[in-house]
Amino acid sequence: MSEVTANTEPVATRERTVEGFVREYLRELNFGQGVDLSRASVNDQYLALARTVRHYLMVRWLETLRRQSELQAKSVAYLSAEFLLGRQLDNALLAADLTDIVEEGLAGLGISLDTLRQAEVEPGLGNGGLGRLAACFIDSLATMNVPSIGYGIRYEYGIFRQTFVDGWQVEKPDSWLTLGSPWEFPHPEMAVNVSFGGTVEDYEDDDGTTRKRWLPGWSVLGVPYNYMVPGYGNGRVNTLRLWSARATRAFDLEIFNSGDYAQAVRAQTFAENISKVLYPEDSTPQGKELRLQQQYFFVACSLKDFVDQVLPKDFDLTNLPDRIHFQLNDTHPVIAIPELMRILVDEKKWSWDDAWSVVRQVFSYTCHTLLPEALEVWSVELLGRLLPRHLEIIYRINEQFLVGLRAAYPDDELRARRMSIIAEFPERGIRMAHLATVAAVKVNGVAALHSQLLRDKVLHDFAEYYPGKFTNVTNGITPRRFLRLSNPGLSGLVTEVLGSEKWVTDLDELRALEPLAEDAEFRRRFREIKAANKRRLVHLLAERDGIVLDPETMFDVMVKRLHEYKRQTLKLLHVVSLYEQITSGALDPADVTPRTFAFGAKAAPGYRMAKQIIGLINAVGRTVNADPAVEGRLTVAFPANYNVTLAETLIPAADLSEQISLAGKEASGTGNMKFMLNGALTIGTDDGANVEIRELVGDENFFLFGLTEPEVADVVERGYHPTSYYETNPQLRHALDLVASGAFSDGDRSVFEPVVSNLLHEDRFLVLADFQAYADAQARVDAAYADPEAWTRSAIINVARAGFFSSDRSMRDYLDRVWHAAPVDPSA
Ligand SMILES: Cc1ncc(COP(=O)(O)O)c(C=O)c1O
């Protein structure tokens, strides 16, 4: 009998040849999908491809995990209720350096890689900027060799799929899991128990100490699903661990036996609801019980996982600050602070002071907003009912905090009330941002202006009390997804002229493009790439939405969540004004630069004004696009369901990026950076990261307009009267009157009355105040666009100076300023 030698090496050291890949792929199709090539559906082909590609990454993943537990280096845990990942296939192919092999191998089988790319449904596990930021950050952490893990929620339904019915938004469920999700690795055997409700009691410990004990009312299981987060070009694969809720018991057999099947499975449904659906809210918190359940659920799972599974069994938790830093992405995971206190005090039986001294060294908090209404406050009644022990802990943290505060400001009770973690009005509530700030090592804003406004306004009292705690980390975007993959034309040109792909991991390399702005041949090639990207978008939108566009027009793009502060209405009023001026004869169409005014935006389903604005954009589009008077001059395009996948084709095709929020309202923006990196010029206010973009590219390569933040504050303080702008600006008046007249609603004046009346009588975000400045800036845009050479020069300068906005740089800033951790040496 021949001897069998055990090989403990992972088997997946795959052959990196076309033939090797094809063999693996066919094996996966046959044995994984259970079909042969002649019968395989596109979905079969896609799933088999995804599994084949992940095999190639598997050795690296296992190796990363092995080394991580060996090294025990300081790690980062990024806690985020959202990870807006986008499609995975292309990114995995890039990381595994397999794209060419796979393309050729599939072609040999008569399969188009591009068709399989399109078969992937993106996991929309986030609302917009915040969730996409988390996805960029974990990509950068992996690429930079930082030991780290992402923790979040595996929503069964992500952000809703937006459709338009008669121009109005109708939400459809996003069933991203229906056709199978080949990128995830469920581990039901590693499920952890998470409790809710019940009561707290005192009891006497063995040594006579009185302690607290939480007697929960109910619990659920959290099942971890692991996702690979491959680094680019470095052999590292980090982990993203998303939690899915399951019932602790599938159903109650007693009730089932008594014949009530529906009642028997109700507990299961109840538990599984926790990870069922992402709250489709952006910039406004949802004070809903289920939302708090979600937050505690994923945080409790993650802390338990880290303490019990990731750390070695004999780990001394007093050393926790040397081993981990938990980054809280907004207030959603802030309940982690009392949860870690509970673990240390109640479960590990530490003293309060010892526990607090560790807890206050391991969390940092990123604030993402400037809108006071977006800061989460949980009612004490709700939090006490759902998490009674945590409420007690929060009260004790607050008590201790207020003692210190009153000692520092003995005669300032008003300040104590303002800063207290507990709000008394309009109902008693827990201010999660205050809790986070009290416990955090660092609190950061997400752009220079935002961090300054946090210090000066939103969290001013705290910045005075804890001067060293506040810092800035300007957001960033991953150059892998948002240039290397999404813009193959520009990416190829950059690699060619720079002589290598080093820029993909060192985006400052783009600076070397700058002299080429003066090179006519380079400009011609740059322009040709933009033109090709525009044609690619035109083709996509024709197929996807039946939208017909002319690639020869200027592509003026505003894509982001629909929110009044972002001011989609400002762009729309400008379109209406141009339309009104042309149709009334005030403007010769020949003098109007042919433009495509593109929008992409989802509105939160409960945000009525945002949905009205969507209806109005579509209504204006319908009228304008059908009117021969403006044909070839003005086109409005509003493809439904803006998501990461659409962004990847839309952004590289843009000539003009609209970043027109009211100054002092947009924390950072990341869309703005993606456009800049892809060679669009920005028309924008002095807000969020626009400020840093403009500083980098200079006024001559940026169309700045509008009130500054101090001016806005001044206008508001003096009393803002939007009607005065309406009365004194004829173009603005005519545009608003046209909307009010029912011209876009078949003569029905009532349809868009709420939008018009809101602008005229409230206009919280000063659209009318900035209208003329915006129209003037658009005239400057037209003038600049008329000179293609100068425009291209500016676009190249934008690209060349975009290096600062790499999320790799953001990670370096967090490592230095917040986490005090370092990448590990890949060769060690
Ligand atoms: C799908 C999607 N939605 C929303 C955003 C956020 O856009 P902005 O920063 O312009 O608000 C992004 C980021 O670029 C995105 O990719």
Short mmCIF file of N, CA, C and O in Angstrom, two decimals, residues 2 26 66 81 126 165 245 299 307 315 346 348 378 466 484 487 507 514 560 565 596 659 670 688 691 726 773 796:
data_model
loop_
_atom_site.label_atom_id
_atom_site.label_comp_id
_atom_site.label_asym_id
_atom_site.label_seq_id
_atom_site.Cartn_x
_atom_site.Cartn_y
_atom_site.Cartn_z
N SER A 2 0.54 2.20 -0.85
CA SER A 2 1.39 3.39 -0.89
C SER A 2 1.11 4.28 0.32
O SER A 2 0.00 4.33 0.82
N LEU A 26 -13.39 25.46 -13.87
CA LEU A 26 -14.32 24.40 -14.30
C LEU A 26 -14.62 23.46 -13.13
O LEU A 26 -15.75 23.01 -12.95
N ARG A 66 -2.83 33.79 10.78
CA ARG A 66 -1.83 33.07 11.56
C ARG A 66 -0.79 34.03 12.14
O ARG A 66 -0.49 34.01 13.32
N ALA A 81 -21.75 50.82 11.84
CA ALA A 81 -23.05 50.22 11.53
C ALA A 81 -23.23 50.06 10.02
O ALA A 81 -24.18 49.40 9.58
N GLY A 126 -24.99 50.26 3.44
CA GLY A 126 -24.74 51.60 3.97
C GLY A 126 -25.59 52.61 3.22
O GLY A 126 -26.15 52.31 2.16
N VAL A 165 -41.69 56.16 -10.22
CA VAL A 165 -43.00 55.94 -10.83
C VAL A 165 -43.60 57.32 -11.05
O VAL A 165 -43.81 58.07 -10.08
N ALA A 245 -28.32 38.23 12.98
CA ALA A 245 -29.06 37.82 14.18
C ALA A 245 -29.86 36.54 13.93
O ALA A 245 -30.48 36.38 12.88
N VAL A 299 -22.35 45.71 18.46
CA VAL A 299 -21.28 46.12 19.34
C VAL A 299 -21.00 45.03 20.38
O VAL A 299 -19.84 44.69 20.67
N VAL A 307 -12.76 40.00 22.74
CA VAL A 307 -12.22 39.62 24.05
C VAL A 307 -12.08 38.09 24.17
O VAL A 307 -11.08 37.58 24.66
N PHE A 315 -4.97 36.29 28.00
CA PHE A 315 -4.63 37.71 27.85
C PHE A 315 -5.04 38.49 29.10
O PHE A 315 -6.15 38.35 29.61
N ASP A 346 -18.77 43.82 35.70
CA ASP A 346 -19.72 42.77 36.12
C ASP A 346 -19.18 41.36 35.85
O ASP A 346 -19.30 40.49 36.69
N LYS A 348 -15.86 40.46 34.67
CA LYS A 348 -14.48 40.18 35.11
C LYS A 348 -14.26 40.62 36.55
O LYS A 348 -13.17 40.45 37.08
N TRP A 378 -30.75 58.99 22.75
CA TRP A 378 -31.68 57.89 23.03
C TRP A 378 -32.48 58.19 24.29
O TRP A 378 -31.92 58.60 25.30
N TYR A 466 -11.51 69.55 27.41
CA TYR A 466 -10.50 68.54 27.03
C TYR A 466 -9.71 69.05 25.82
O TYR A 466 -9.88 68.53 24.70
N ARG A 484 -7.98 53.28 -10.12
CA ARG A 484 -7.36 52.12 -10.79
C ARG A 484 -8.42 51.25 -11.45
O ARG A 484 -8.25 50.83 -12.60
N ASN A 487 -11.58 53.75 -13.58
CA ASN A 487 -11.18 54.59 -14.72
C ASN A 487 -9.96 53.97 -15.41
O ASN A 487 -8.85 54.48 -15.32
N LEU A 507 -0.41 57.76 -3.65
CA LEU A 507 -1.14 58.62 -4.58
C LEU A 507 -0.46 59.97 -4.77
O LEU A 507 -0.74 60.68 -5.74
N GLU A 514 1.87 66.88 -13.05
CA GLU A 514 1.57 68.29 -13.18
C GLU A 514 2.25 69.00 -14.36
O GLU A 514 1.59 69.73 -15.10
N LYS A 560 -25.31 62.28 -4.79
CA LYS A 560 -25.15 62.18 -3.34
C LYS A 560 -26.55 61.99 -2.77
O LYS A 560 -27.53 62.07 -3.52
N TYR A 565 -29.79 70.27 2.92
CA TYR A 565 -28.55 71.02 3.14
C TYR A 565 -27.57 70.87 1.98
O TYR A 565 -26.72 71.73 1.75
N THR A 596 -25.41 68.49 -20.05
CA THR A 596 -26.24 67.47 -19.43
C THR A 596 -26.19 67.70 -17.93
O THR A 596 -25.11 67.64 -17.34
N GLN A 659 -20.62 70.50 -5.76
CA GLN A 659 -20.46 70.31 -4.31
C GLN A 659 -20.93 71.60 -3.65
O GLN A 659 -20.14 72.42 -3.22
N THR A 670 -17.09 62.99 0.37
CA THR A 670 -16.03 62.17 -0.22
C THR A 670 -16.26 62.08 -1.72
O THR A 670 -15.32 61.85 -2.48
N GLY A 688 -16.84 71.78 4.03
CA GLY A 688 -16.27 70.44 4.14
C GLY A 688 -14.89 70.37 3.51
O GLY A 688 -14.07 71.29 3.62
N VAL A 691 -12.93 72.91 0.93
CA VAL A 691 -11.97 73.93 1.34
C VAL A 691 -10.55 73.44 1.04
O VAL A 691 -9.73 74.18 0.47
N TYR A 726 -36.13 86.85 -3.64
CA TYR A 726 -37.14 86.60 -4.68
C TYR A 726 -37.59 87.92 -5.29
O TYR A 726 -37.70 88.06 -6.51
N ALA A 773 -24.99 84.08 -6.79
CA ALA A 773 -23.56 83.73 -6.78
C ALA A 773 -23.33 82.42 -7.53
O ALA A 773 -22.33 82.27 -8.26
N ILE A 796 -6.20 68.37 -15.32
CA ILE A 796 -4.97 67.61 -15.04
C ILE A 796 -4.39 68.05 -13.69
O ILE A 796 -3.94 67.21 -12.89
#
